[in-house]
PDB file of C-alpha atoms in Angstrom:
ATOM      1  CA  MET A 762     -93.712 -74.368 132.709  1.00  0.00           C
ATOM      2  CA  ILE A 763     -92.112 -73.233 130.183  1.00  0.00           C
ATOM      3  CA  LEU A 764     -94.197 -70.798 127.332  1.00  0.00           C
ATOM      4  CA  PRO A 765     -94.286 -68.357 124.731  1.00  0.00           C
ATOM      5  CA  ALA A 766     -92.577 -65.507 126.298  1.00  0.00           C
ATOM      6  CA  ASP A 767     -95.348 -63.456 125.502  1.00  0.00           C
ATOM      7  CA  ALA A 768     -98.017 -65.544 127.188  1.00  0.00           C
ATOM      8  CA  ASP A 769     -99.938 -65.437 130.177  1.00  0.00           C
ATOM      9  CA  PRO A 770     -99.925 -67.895 132.404  1.00  0.00           C
ATOM     10  CA  GLU A 771    -102.219 -67.278 134.480  1.00  0.00           C
ATOM     11  CA  GLU A 772    -104.339 -67.352 131.587  1.00  0.00           C
ATOM     12  CA  ILE A 773    -103.921 -70.789 129.645  1.00  0.00           C
ATOM     13  CA  LEU A 774    -104.016 -72.590 133.627  1.00  0.00           C
ATOM     14  CA  LYS A 775    -107.066 -71.034 133.557  1.00  0.00           C
ATOM     15  CA  ASN A 776    -108.780 -71.337 130.584  1.00  0.00           C
ATOM     16  CA  GLN A 777    -106.793 -74.008 128.366  1.00  0.00           C
ATOM     17  CA  PRO A 778    -105.114 -76.760 130.557  1.00  0.00           C
ATOM     18  CA  GLU A 779    -105.702 -79.562 128.218  1.00  0.00           C
ATOM     19  CA  LYS A 780    -102.978 -77.381 126.108  1.00  0.00           C
ATOM     20  CA  ILE A 781    -100.190 -77.794 128.387  1.00  0.00           C
ATOM     21  CA  ALA A 782     -97.714 -80.369 126.974  1.00  0.00           C
ATOM     22  CA  TYR A 783     -95.716 -82.940 129.611  1.00  0.00           C
ATOM     23  CA  ALA A 784     -92.710 -85.471 129.277  1.00  0.00           C
ATOM     24  CA  MET A 785     -94.954 -89.089 130.042  1.00  0.00           C
ATOM     25  CA  GLY A 786     -93.753 -90.451 133.543  1.00  0.00           C
ATOM     26  CA  ALA A 787     -91.532 -87.572 134.679  1.00  0.00           C
ATOM     27  CA  SER A 788     -92.293 -85.834 138.074  1.00  0.00           C
ATOM     28  CA  SER A 789     -91.792 -82.475 136.911  1.00  0.00           C
ATOM     29  CA  GLY A 790     -93.096 -83.192 133.583  1.00  0.00           C
ATOM     30  CA  GLU A 791     -96.487 -85.298 134.056  1.00  0.00           C
ATOM     31  CA  SER A 792     -97.257 -84.994 137.810  1.00  0.00           C
ATOM     32  CA  GLY A 793     -96.259 -81.618 138.147  1.00  0.00           C
ATOM     33  CA  ALA A 794     -98.646 -80.728 135.006  1.00  0.00           C
ATOM     34  CA  LYS A 795    -101.653 -82.676 135.658  1.00  0.00           C
ATOM     35  CA  ALA A 796    -101.133 -81.580 139.033  1.00  0.00           C
ATOM     36  CA  ALA A 797    -101.565 -77.704 137.730  1.00  0.00           C
ATOM     37  CA  THR A 798    -104.565 -78.605 136.002  1.00  0.00           C
ATOM     38  CA  LYS A 799    -106.085 -81.014 137.844  1.00  0.00           C
ATOM     39  CA  GLY A 800    -105.307 -83.837 135.770  1.00  0.00           C
ATOM     40  CA  ALA A 801    -106.326 -81.727 132.299  1.00  0.00           C
ATOM     41  CA  ALA A 802    -103.441 -81.210 131.148  1.00  0.00           C
ATOM     42  CA  LYS A 803    -103.518 -83.608 127.981  1.00  0.00           C
ATOM     43  CA  ILE A 804     -99.970 -83.303 125.173  1.00  0.00           C
ATOM     44  CA  ARG A 805     -97.843 -86.031 126.281  1.00  0.00           C
ATOM     45  CA  THR A 806     -94.189 -86.214 124.607  1.00  0.00           C
ATOM     46  CA  ALA A 807     -91.334 -88.722 125.110  1.00  0.00           C
ATOM     47  CA  ASN A 808     -89.272 -86.301 126.527  1.00  0.00           C
ATOM     48  CA  HIS A 809     -88.342 -82.626 127.948  1.00  0.00           C
ATOM     49  CA  GLY A 810     -87.401 -81.640 124.640  1.00  0.00           C
ATOM     50  CA  ALA A 811     -90.210 -82.277 123.080  1.00  0.00           C
ATOM     51  CA  THR A 812     -92.429 -80.558 125.240  1.00  0.00           C
ATOM     52  CA  VAL A 813     -90.460 -77.641 124.319  1.00  0.00           C
ATOM     53  CA  LYS A 814     -91.115 -78.363 120.278  1.00  0.00           C
ATOM     54  CA  ALA A 815     -94.886 -78.769 120.975  1.00  0.00           C
ATOM     55  CA  ILE A 816     -95.565 -75.499 121.828  1.00  0.00           C
ATOM     56  CA  LEU A 817     -92.717 -74.011 119.452  1.00  0.00           C
ATOM     57  CA  GLU A 818     -94.863 -75.547 116.896  1.00  0.00           C
ATOM     58  CA  GLY A 819     -98.289 -74.316 118.407  1.00  0.00           C
ATOM     59  CA  LYS A 820     -99.508 -77.786 119.288  1.00  0.00           C
ATOM     60  CA  ALA A 821     -99.369 -76.760 122.890  1.00  0.00           C
ATOM     61  CA  ALA A 822     -99.742 -73.526 124.686  1.00  0.00           C
ATOM     62  CA  ALA A 823     -97.373 -74.348 127.346  1.00  0.00           C
ATOM     63  CA  GLY A 824     -95.334 -77.372 128.894  1.00  0.00           C
ATOM     64  CA  PHE A 825     -93.811 -78.740 132.168  1.00  0.00           C
ATOM     65  CA  VAL A 826     -90.179 -80.081 132.552  1.00  0.00           C
ATOM     66  CA  LYS A 827     -87.120 -80.358 135.010  1.00  0.00           C
ATOM     67  CA  SER A 828     -86.147 -77.145 136.245  1.00  0.00           C
ATOM     68  CA  TRP A 829     -82.764 -78.381 135.495  1.00  0.00           C
ATOM     69  CA  TRP A 830     -83.780 -79.544 132.326  1.00  0.00           C
ATOM     70  CA  TRP A 831     -84.484 -75.961 131.249  1.00  0.00           C
ATOM     71  CA  ARG A 832     -81.516 -74.164 132.878  1.00  0.00           C
ATOM     72  CA  ALA A 833     -79.177 -76.158 130.625  1.00  0.00           C
ATOM     73  CA  ASN A 834     -81.251 -75.315 127.360  1.00  0.00           C
ATOM     74  CA  LYS A 835     -82.747 -72.411 127.978  1.00  0.00           C
ATOM     75  CA  ASP A 836     -80.995 -70.683 125.591  1.00  0.00           C
ATOM     76  CA  LYS A 837     -81.983 -72.610 122.843  1.00  0.00           C
ATOM     77  CA  TYR A 838     -85.294 -71.453 123.646  1.00  0.00           C
ATOM     78  CA  PRO A 839     -85.040 -67.295 123.123  1.00  0.00           C
ATOM     79  CA  THR A 840     -88.829 -67.309 122.726  1.00  0.00           C
ATOM     80  CA  LEU A 841     -89.784 -68.680 125.643  1.00  0.00           C
ATOM     81  CA  LYS A 842     -89.594 -68.319 129.212  1.00  0.00           C
ATOM     82  CA  ALA A 843     -90.430 -70.196 132.569  1.00  0.00           C
ATOM     83  CA  TYR A 844     -93.195 -69.443 135.011  1.00  0.00           C
ATOM     84  CA  GLN A 845     -92.702 -71.028 139.090  1.00  0.00           C
ATOM     85  CA  LEU A 846     -95.557 -72.107 139.699  1.00  0.00           C
ATOM     86  CA  PRO A 847     -95.330 -72.047 143.571  1.00  0.00           C
ATOM     87  CA  GLY A 848     -96.027 -75.690 145.232  1.00  0.00           C
ATOM     88  CA  ILE A 849     -96.249 -77.619 141.836  1.00  0.00           C
ATOM     89  CA  SER A 850     -92.549 -76.029 140.701  1.00  0.00           C
ATOM     90  CA  ASP A 851     -90.713 -76.607 143.732  1.00  0.00           C
ATOM     91  CA  GLU A 852     -87.589 -78.539 142.978  1.00  0.00           C
ATOM     92  CA  LYS A 853     -87.923 -81.365 145.410  1.00  0.00           C
ATOM     93  CA  ASN A 854     -88.549 -84.332 143.219  1.00  0.00           C
ATOM     94  CA  PRO A 855     -85.942 -86.785 143.810  1.00  0.00           C
ATOM     95  CA  ASP A 856     -83.480 -87.234 140.463  1.00  0.00           C
ATOM     96  CA  ASN A 857     -81.071 -90.121 139.499  1.00  0.00           C
ATOM     97  CA  VAL A 858     -82.475 -93.013 141.815  1.00  0.00           C
ATOM     98  CA  LEU A 859     -80.692 -96.048 141.519  1.00  0.00           C
ATOM     99  CA  THR A 860     -82.787 -99.473 141.976  1.00  0.00           C
ATOM    100  CA  ALA A 861     -81.333-103.059 142.653  1.00  0.00           C
ATOM    101  CA  SER A 862     -84.301-105.588 142.458  1.00  0.00           C
ATOM    102  CA  ASN A 863     -86.085-107.392 145.354  1.00  0.00           C
ATOM    103  CA  GLY A 864     -85.251-110.408 143.420  1.00  0.00           C
ATOM    104  CA  LEU A 865     -81.489-110.120 144.423  1.00  0.00           C
ATOM    105  CA  SER A 866     -79.883-111.145 147.495  1.00  0.00           C
ATOM    106  CA  ALA A 867     -79.689-108.349 150.620  1.00  0.00           C
ATOM    107  CA  GLU A 868     -76.138-109.363 150.244  1.00  0.00           C
ATOM    108  CA  VAL A 869     -76.003-107.937 146.877  1.00  0.00           C
ATOM    109  CA  ARG A 870     -78.212-104.856 147.376  1.00  0.00           C
ATOM    110  CA  ASP A 871     -76.453-103.695 150.496  1.00  0.00           C
ATOM    111  CA  LYS A 872     -72.840-104.226 147.783  1.00  0.00           C
ATOM    112  CA  ILE A 873     -74.205-102.246 144.854  1.00  0.00           C
ATOM    113  CA  LYS A 874     -75.647 -99.702 147.236  1.00  0.00           C
ATOM    114  CA  GLN A 875     -71.908 -99.371 148.964  1.00  0.00           C
ATOM    115  CA  ALA A 876     -70.326 -99.462 145.371  1.00  0.00           C
ATOM    116  CA  ALA A 877     -72.651 -96.798 143.802  1.00  0.00           C
ATOM    117  CA  ILE A 878     -72.080 -94.390 147.412  1.00  0.00           C
ATOM    118  CA  GLU A 879     -68.151 -94.834 146.866  1.00  0.00           C
ATOM    119  CA  SER A 880     -68.117 -94.156 142.770  1.00  0.00           C
ATOM    120  CA  ALA A 881     -70.259 -91.042 142.622  1.00  0.00           C
ATOM    121  CA  ASP A 882     -68.577 -89.758 140.163  1.00  0.00           C
ATOM    122  CA  ALA A 883     -68.828 -92.450 137.665  1.00  0.00           C
ATOM    123  CA  PHE A 884     -72.372 -91.464 137.874  1.00  0.00           C
ATOM    124  CA  GLY A 885     -71.428 -87.985 137.049  1.00  0.00           C
ATOM    125  CA  VAL A 886     -73.152 -86.421 140.098  1.00  0.00           C
ATOM    126  CA  GLU A 887     -71.212 -84.983 143.310  1.00  0.00           C
ATOM    127  CA  LYS A 888     -72.559 -87.676 145.859  1.00  0.00           C
ATOM    128  CA  MET A 889     -74.353 -90.631 146.225  1.00  0.00           C
ATOM    129  CA  VAL A 890     -76.866 -90.305 149.277  1.00  0.00           C
ATOM    130  CA  GLU A 891     -78.811 -92.795 150.777  1.00  0.00           C
ATOM    131  CA  PHE A 892     -82.510 -93.456 149.565  1.00  0.00           C
ATOM    132  CA  ASN A 893     -85.115 -92.707 151.815  1.00  0.00           C
ATOM    133  CA  SER A 894     -88.927 -92.911 151.238  1.00  0.00           C
ATOM    134  CA  ASP A 895     -89.720 -89.442 152.570  1.00  0.00           C
ATOM    135  CA  ASP A 896     -88.091 -88.714 149.453  1.00  0.00           C
ATOM    136  CA  VAL A 897     -90.867 -89.397 147.632  1.00  0.00           C
ATOM    137  CA  ASN A 898     -93.503 -87.677 149.149  1.00  0.00           C
ATOM    138  CA  PHE A 899     -93.413 -84.010 147.244  1.00  0.00           C
ATOM    139  CA  SER A 900     -93.679 -86.792 144.335  1.00  0.00           C
ATOM    140  CA  LEU A 901     -96.526 -88.627 145.611  1.00  0.00           C
ATOM    141  CA  GLY A 902     -98.522 -85.773 146.267  1.00  0.00           C
ATOM    142  CA  LEU A 903     -98.114 -83.802 143.067  1.00  0.00           C
ATOM    143  CA  MET A 904    -100.109 -87.116 141.345  1.00  0.00           C
ATOM    144  CA  LYS A 905    -102.250 -87.235 143.918  1.00  0.00           C
ATOM    145  CA  LYS A 906    -103.357 -83.409 142.585  1.00  0.00           C
ATOM    146  CA  GLY A 907    -103.128 -84.610 138.670  1.00  0.00           C
ATOM    147  CA  GLN A 908    -105.222 -87.574 139.473  1.00  0.00           C
ATOM    148  CA  ILE A 909    -102.427 -89.984 139.015  1.00  0.00           C
ATOM    149  CA  ASP A 910    -102.740 -93.027 141.046  1.00  0.00           C
ATOM    150  CA  PRO A 911     -99.001 -94.091 141.951  1.00  0.00           C
ATOM    151  CA  LYS A 912    -100.016 -98.130 141.873  1.00  0.00           C
ATOM    152  CA  THR A 913    -101.735 -98.418 138.542  1.00  0.00           C
ATOM    153  CA  TYR A 914     -99.811 -95.675 136.496  1.00  0.00           C
ATOM    154  CA  SER A 915     -98.608 -97.014 133.290  1.00  0.00           C
ATOM    155  CA  TRP A 916     -96.752 -95.386 130.749  1.00  0.00           C
TER     156      TRP A 916
END
């Protein structure tokens, strides 16, 4: 959770949950904000940069962004700070999941998977690993806490 350096995060969560911004569709944005506020967060943004902009412009009291995004950009925002919420800010959301449509044959999907695993550098990562559906359990838990139905969700 990102907020002004002089703000009290617990006060915002308790008294202004509807004034929390988040990037739509982002596991550490929307799901985190909704989970932390039991669904009350209301300020939807297009991306993490727009979330921070909403805070700086006073449109939002706080916002949720991905931890890695904040680490890469925090020096640009000296008047803001990060607050870690136990059970919400944990870095367990899978990032950069590569998918292939079930409309493709199993053979083609396997070739795509193998090519990706062998070409991690092309994706700018140290390694690619095969997806395990258990990897989304944390994200699904956030959605449940935030009253987001993954079967009907759209943005």
